[in-house]
Amino acid sequence: MEDAPMPEPLRRAVHQLVAEAVTNCQEVLSHTEPFAAYDWKRMTLYRATDAADTMNTAAMLIAAYCQDTDMAKDDLDGFLQLSQQRNRAWGARDADRAQLAGLLGRPAPAGSEKPGVMMMRYSRGQRQAEQAQYPENDPQKLFTEAVLRGLKARLCDDVDALDDYLPTHIARMARRVAEALEEPQPATP
């Protein structure tokens, strides 16, 4: 039973949930654009939490299956990475504020000078701010953005709109993604 593949109905449900989360992630990106300035805070938080909740649903479906097939509780808890679990109702933590301070070039908050999570998150924010100065140097970010933008353009059948709001190099990559996703038309006799 250990090497048995995921049951097909569960596999399909997980695929659907991942597709939904990707759509929410793409919307997070679209609401970061300058033209979306009027409601970016509301919409990025809505869609980011929607994506997180959707992926949590996928994880819990898989966890329920694992419980149903008698996986050891310790194994399941380890695979769920419970030590990393966070409750959004608690709000932003000191480590989140430390990372934001580093990201925005603000002084390190108290506690960030000592080795630990606060220092690590402040330093991460500083690195992210530095990398933001040269976004063209991050191929992973460019690839992710182009794939999500191209997917959205194809789904909305609005590939031409990519040129309206994206930098040229990202629009070009997104267009290639959208074109690759185009369904081939049957040849006419």
mmCIF file of C-alpha atoms in Angstrom:
data_model
loop_
_atom_site.group_PDB
_atom_site.id
_atom_site.type_symbol
_atom_site.label_atom_id
_atom_site.label_comp_id
_atom_site.label_asym_id
_atom_site.label_seq_id
_atom_site.Cartn_x
_atom_site.Cartn_y
_atom_site.Cartn_z
ATOM 1 C CA MET A 1 0.000 0.000 0.000
ATOM 2 C CA GLU A 2 2.942 2.340 0.640
ATOM 3 C CA ASP A 3 3.812 2.625 -3.059
ATOM 4 C CA ALA A 4 0.222 2.834 -4.306
ATOM 5 C CA PRO A 5 -0.463 5.925 -6.405
ATOM 6 C CA MET A 6 -2.815 8.645 -5.231
ATOM 7 C CA PRO A 7 -6.431 7.626 -5.859
ATOM 8 C CA GLU A 8 -7.731 9.242 -9.037
ATOM 9 C CA PRO A 9 -10.606 11.223 -7.452
ATOM 10 C CA LEU A 10 -8.211 12.693 -4.874
ATOM 11 C CA ARG A 11 -5.634 13.438 -7.586
ATOM 12 C CA ARG A 12 -8.225 15.309 -9.637
ATOM 13 C CA ALA A 13 -9.412 17.277 -6.600
ATOM 14 C CA VAL A 14 -5.830 18.273 -5.750
ATOM 15 C CA HIS A 15 -5.190 19.334 -9.352
ATOM 16 C CA GLN A 16 -8.331 21.488 -9.294
ATOM 17 C CA LEU A 17 -7.324 23.105 -6.011
ATOM 18 C CA VAL A 18 -3.809 23.830 -7.278
ATOM 19 C CA ALA A 19 -5.278 25.436 -10.428
ATOM 20 C CA GLU A 20 -7.526 27.587 -8.231
ATOM 21 C CA ALA A 21 -4.575 28.622 -6.053
ATOM 22 C CA VAL A 22 -2.518 29.525 -9.139
ATOM 23 C CA THR A 23 -5.364 31.724 -10.377
ATOM 24 C CA ASN A 24 -5.429 33.473 -7.003
ATOM 25 C CA CYS A 25 -1.638 33.916 -7.112
ATOM 26 C CA GLN A 26 -1.898 35.458 -10.568
ATOM 27 C CA GLU A 27 -4.491 37.894 -9.242
ATOM 28 C CA VAL A 28 -2.128 38.831 -6.412
ATOM 29 C CA LEU A 29 0.440 39.771 -9.049
ATOM 30 C CA SER A 30 -2.060 41.709 -11.144
ATOM 31 C CA HIS A 31 -3.066 43.827 -8.151
ATOM 32 C CA THR A 32 0.553 44.850 -7.572
ATOM 33 C CA GLU A 33 0.643 46.775 -10.857
ATOM 34 C CA PRO A 34 0.593 50.592 -10.723
ATOM 35 C CA PHE A 35 -2.813 50.771 -12.444
ATOM 36 C CA ALA A 36 -4.336 48.850 -9.510
ATOM 37 C CA ALA A 37 -3.216 51.373 -6.894
ATOM 38 C CA TYR A 38 -6.720 52.179 -5.662
ATOM 39 C CA ASP A 39 -7.382 48.782 -4.048
ATOM 40 C CA TRP A 40 -4.102 46.865 -4.005
ATOM 41 C CA LYS A 41 -4.068 46.352 -0.231
ATOM 42 C CA ARG A 42 -7.528 44.821 -0.103
ATOM 43 C CA MET A 43 -7.218 42.701 -3.221
ATOM 44 C CA THR A 44 -3.688 41.370 -2.620
ATOM 45 C CA LEU A 45 -4.678 40.302 0.883
ATOM 46 C CA TYR A 46 -7.925 38.713 -0.325
ATOM 47 C CA ARG A 47 -6.251 36.742 -3.103
ATOM 48 C CA ALA A 48 -3.138 35.785 -1.117
ATOM 49 C CA THR A 49 -5.272 34.412 1.703
ATOM 50 C CA ASP A 50 -7.583 32.716 -0.814
ATOM 51 C CA ALA A 51 -4.535 30.979 -2.308
ATOM 52 C CA ALA A 52 -3.270 29.966 1.135
ATOM 53 C CA ASP A 53 -6.688 28.638 2.148
ATOM 54 C CA THR A 54 -7.032 26.717 -1.095
ATOM 55 C CA MET A 55 -3.648 25.043 -0.648
ATOM 56 C CA ASN A 56 -4.535 24.336 2.978
ATOM 57 C CA THR A 57 -7.680 22.567 1.733
ATOM 58 C CA ALA A 58 -5.529 20.455 -0.606
ATOM 59 C CA ALA A 59 -3.155 19.573 2.243
ATOM 60 C CA MET A 60 -6.034 18.646 4.551
ATOM 61 C CA LEU A 61 -7.655 16.410 1.907
ATOM 62 C CA ILE A 62 -4.371 14.573 1.522
ATOM 63 C CA ALA A 63 -3.967 14.442 5.325
ATOM 64 C CA ALA A 64 -7.478 12.986 5.674
ATOM 65 C CA TYR A 65 -6.557 10.302 3.155
ATOM 66 C CA CYS A 66 -3.339 9.572 5.051
ATOM 67 C CA GLN A 67 -5.299 9.240 8.305
ATOM 68 C CA ASP A 68 -7.837 7.035 6.550
ATOM 69 C CA THR A 69 -5.031 4.743 5.403
ATOM 70 C CA ASP A 70 -3.568 4.537 8.916
ATOM 71 C CA MET A 71 -0.470 6.697 8.531
ATOM 72 C CA ALA A 72 1.304 7.094 11.857
ATOM 73 C CA LYS A 73 0.321 10.363 13.563
ATOM 74 C CA ASP A 74 3.953 11.381 14.117
ATOM 75 C CA ASP A 75 4.702 10.900 10.407
ATOM 76 C CA LEU A 76 1.620 12.863 9.384
ATOM 77 C CA ASP A 77 2.402 15.706 11.801
ATOM 78 C CA GLY A 78 5.947 15.854 10.436
ATOM 79 C CA PHE A 79 4.774 15.889 6.821
ATOM 80 C CA LEU A 80 2.275 18.647 7.641
ATOM 81 C CA GLN A 81 5.178 20.673 9.088
ATOM 82 C CA LEU A 82 3.071 21.719 12.055
ATOM 83 C CA SER A 83 5.939 23.706 13.547
ATOM 84 C CA GLN A 84 5.624 26.105 10.590
ATOM 85 C CA GLN A 85 1.877 26.556 10.945
ATOM 86 C CA ARG A 86 0.709 30.119 11.458
ATOM 87 C CA ASN A 87 -2.640 31.532 12.342
ATOM 88 C CA ARG A 88 -3.498 34.675 10.360
ATOM 89 C CA ALA A 89 -5.858 35.738 13.136
ATOM 90 C CA TRP A 90 -2.787 36.507 15.228
ATOM 91 C CA GLY A 91 -1.781 39.153 12.686
ATOM 92 C CA ALA A 92 1.685 40.179 11.615
ATOM 93 C CA ARG A 93 4.436 39.092 13.989
ATOM 94 C CA ASP A 94 7.625 40.851 15.038
ATOM 95 C CA ALA A 95 9.549 38.799 12.472
ATOM 96 C CA ASP A 96 7.177 39.991 9.721
ATOM 97 C CA ARG A 97 7.702 43.594 10.795
ATOM 98 C CA ALA A 98 11.484 43.029 10.856
ATOM 99 C CA GLN A 99 11.413 41.727 7.280
ATOM 100 C CA LEU A 100 9.281 44.686 6.187
ATOM 101 C CA ALA A 101 11.745 47.099 7.811
ATOM 102 C CA GLY A 102 14.617 45.510 5.893
ATOM 103 C CA LEU A 103 12.594 45.539 2.687
ATOM 104 C CA LEU A 104 11.707 49.233 3.004
ATOM 105 C CA GLY A 105 15.186 50.330 4.127
ATOM 106 C CA ARG A 106 14.090 51.218 7.637
ATOM 107 C CA PRO A 107 16.232 50.736 10.751
ATOM 108 C CA ALA A 108 16.198 47.269 12.268
ATOM 109 C CA PRO A 109 13.578 46.906 15.000
ATOM 110 C CA ALA A 110 14.647 46.049 18.517
ATOM 111 C CA GLY A 111 15.675 42.418 18.753
ATOM 112 C CA SER A 112 16.905 42.234 15.151
ATOM 113 C CA GLU A 113 20.523 42.630 16.147
ATOM 114 C CA LYS A 114 20.619 39.288 17.998
ATOM 115 C CA PRO A 115 21.068 36.044 16.043
ATOM 116 C CA GLY A 116 17.725 34.399 15.478
ATOM 117 C CA VAL A 117 14.537 34.677 13.468
ATOM 118 C CA MET A 118 14.276 38.468 13.720
ATOM 119 C CA MET A 119 17.814 39.010 12.402
ATOM 120 C CA MET A 120 17.281 36.445 9.658
ATOM 121 C CA ARG A 121 14.006 38.043 8.527
ATOM 122 C CA TYR A 122 15.452 41.585 8.625
ATOM 123 C CA SER A 123 18.398 40.406 6.507
ATOM 124 C CA ARG A 124 16.014 38.640 4.114
ATOM 125 C CA GLY A 125 14.098 41.900 3.686
ATOM 126 C CA GLN A 126 17.333 43.745 2.947
ATOM 127 C CA ARG A 127 18.317 41.138 0.317
ATOM 128 C CA GLN A 128 14.870 41.330 -1.267
ATOM 129 C CA ALA A 129 15.116 45.122 -1.439
ATOM 130 C CA GLU A 130 18.519 44.842 -3.085
ATOM 131 C CA GLN A 131 17.258 42.247 -5.574
ATOM 132 C CA ALA A 132 14.280 44.480 -6.397
ATOM 133 C CA GLN A 133 16.750 47.030 -7.754
ATOM 134 C CA TYR A 134 17.703 44.539 -10.480
ATOM 135 C CA PRO A 135 14.602 42.447 -11.236
ATOM 136 C CA GLU A 136 15.941 41.414 -14.629
ATOM 137 C CA ASN A 137 18.640 39.411 -12.825
ATOM 138 C CA ASP A 138 16.160 37.029 -11.218
ATOM 139 C CA PRO A 139 15.259 34.410 -13.829
ATOM 140 C CA GLN A 140 13.037 32.499 -11.371
ATOM 141 C CA LYS A 141 10.860 35.552 -10.754
ATOM 142 C CA LEU A 142 10.700 36.394 -14.454
ATOM 143 C CA PHE A 143 9.750 32.836 -15.343
ATOM 144 C CA THR A 144 7.053 32.666 -12.661
ATOM 145 C CA GLU A 145 5.566 36.007 -13.618
ATOM 146 C CA ALA A 146 5.614 35.206 -17.342
ATOM 147 C CA VAL A 147 3.923 31.837 -16.802
ATOM 148 C CA LEU A 148 1.205 33.287 -14.590
ATOM 149 C CA ARG A 149 0.617 36.289 -16.863
ATOM 150 C CA GLY A 150 0.584 34.144 -19.993
ATOM 151 C CA LEU A 151 -1.844 31.697 -18.408
ATOM 152 C CA LYS A 152 -4.191 34.497 -17.378
ATOM 153 C CA ALA A 153 -4.000 36.097 -20.831
ATOM 154 C CA ARG A 154 -4.851 32.774 -22.477
ATOM 155 C CA LEU A 155 -7.714 32.050 -20.081
ATOM 156 C CA CYS A 156 -9.157 35.536 -20.630
ATOM 157 C CA ASP A 157 -8.426 35.383 -24.367
ATOM 158 C CA ASP A 158 -6.690 38.740 -24.071
ATOM 159 C CA VAL A 159 -3.088 38.116 -25.107
ATOM 160 C CA ASP A 160 -2.785 41.573 -26.689
ATOM 161 C CA ALA A 161 -3.383 43.226 -23.295
ATOM 162 C CA LEU A 162 -0.015 41.915 -22.087
ATOM 163 C CA ASP A 163 1.688 44.723 -23.979
ATOM 164 C CA ASP A 164 -0.409 47.363 -22.220
ATOM 165 C CA TYR A 165 0.877 46.964 -18.680
ATOM 166 C CA LEU A 166 3.961 44.741 -18.558
ATOM 167 C CA PRO A 167 7.587 45.578 -19.203
ATOM 168 C CA THR A 168 8.525 44.502 -22.721
ATOM 169 C CA HIS A 169 10.708 41.532 -21.730
ATOM 170 C CA ILE A 170 8.039 40.050 -19.427
ATOM 171 C CA ALA A 171 5.261 40.692 -21.957
ATOM 172 C CA ARG A 172 7.298 38.892 -24.615
ATOM 173 C CA MET A 173 7.822 35.848 -22.373
ATOM 174 C CA ALA A 174 4.168 35.850 -21.271
ATOM 175 C CA ARG A 175 3.053 36.025 -24.905
ATOM 176 C CA ARG A 176 5.148 32.937 -25.704
ATOM 177 C CA VAL A 177 3.546 31.105 -22.779
ATOM 178 C CA ALA A 178 0.058 32.125 -23.928
ATOM 179 C CA GLU A 179 0.809 31.042 -27.487
ATOM 180 C CA ALA A 180 2.097 27.679 -26.274
ATOM 181 C CA LEU A 181 -1.201 27.175 -24.464
ATOM 182 C CA GLU A 182 -3.283 27.957 -27.529
ATOM 183 C CA GLU A 183 -5.368 25.022 -28.635
ATOM 184 C CA PRO A 184 -4.439 23.908 -32.130
ATOM 185 C CA GLN A 185 -7.247 24.371 -34.611
ATOM 186 C CA PRO A 186 -8.148 21.385 -36.789
ATOM 187 C CA ALA A 187 -6.787 21.629 -40.298
ATOM 188 C CA THR A 188 -9.365 22.554 -42.883
ATOM 189 C CA PRO A 189 -9.619 20.135 -45.797
#
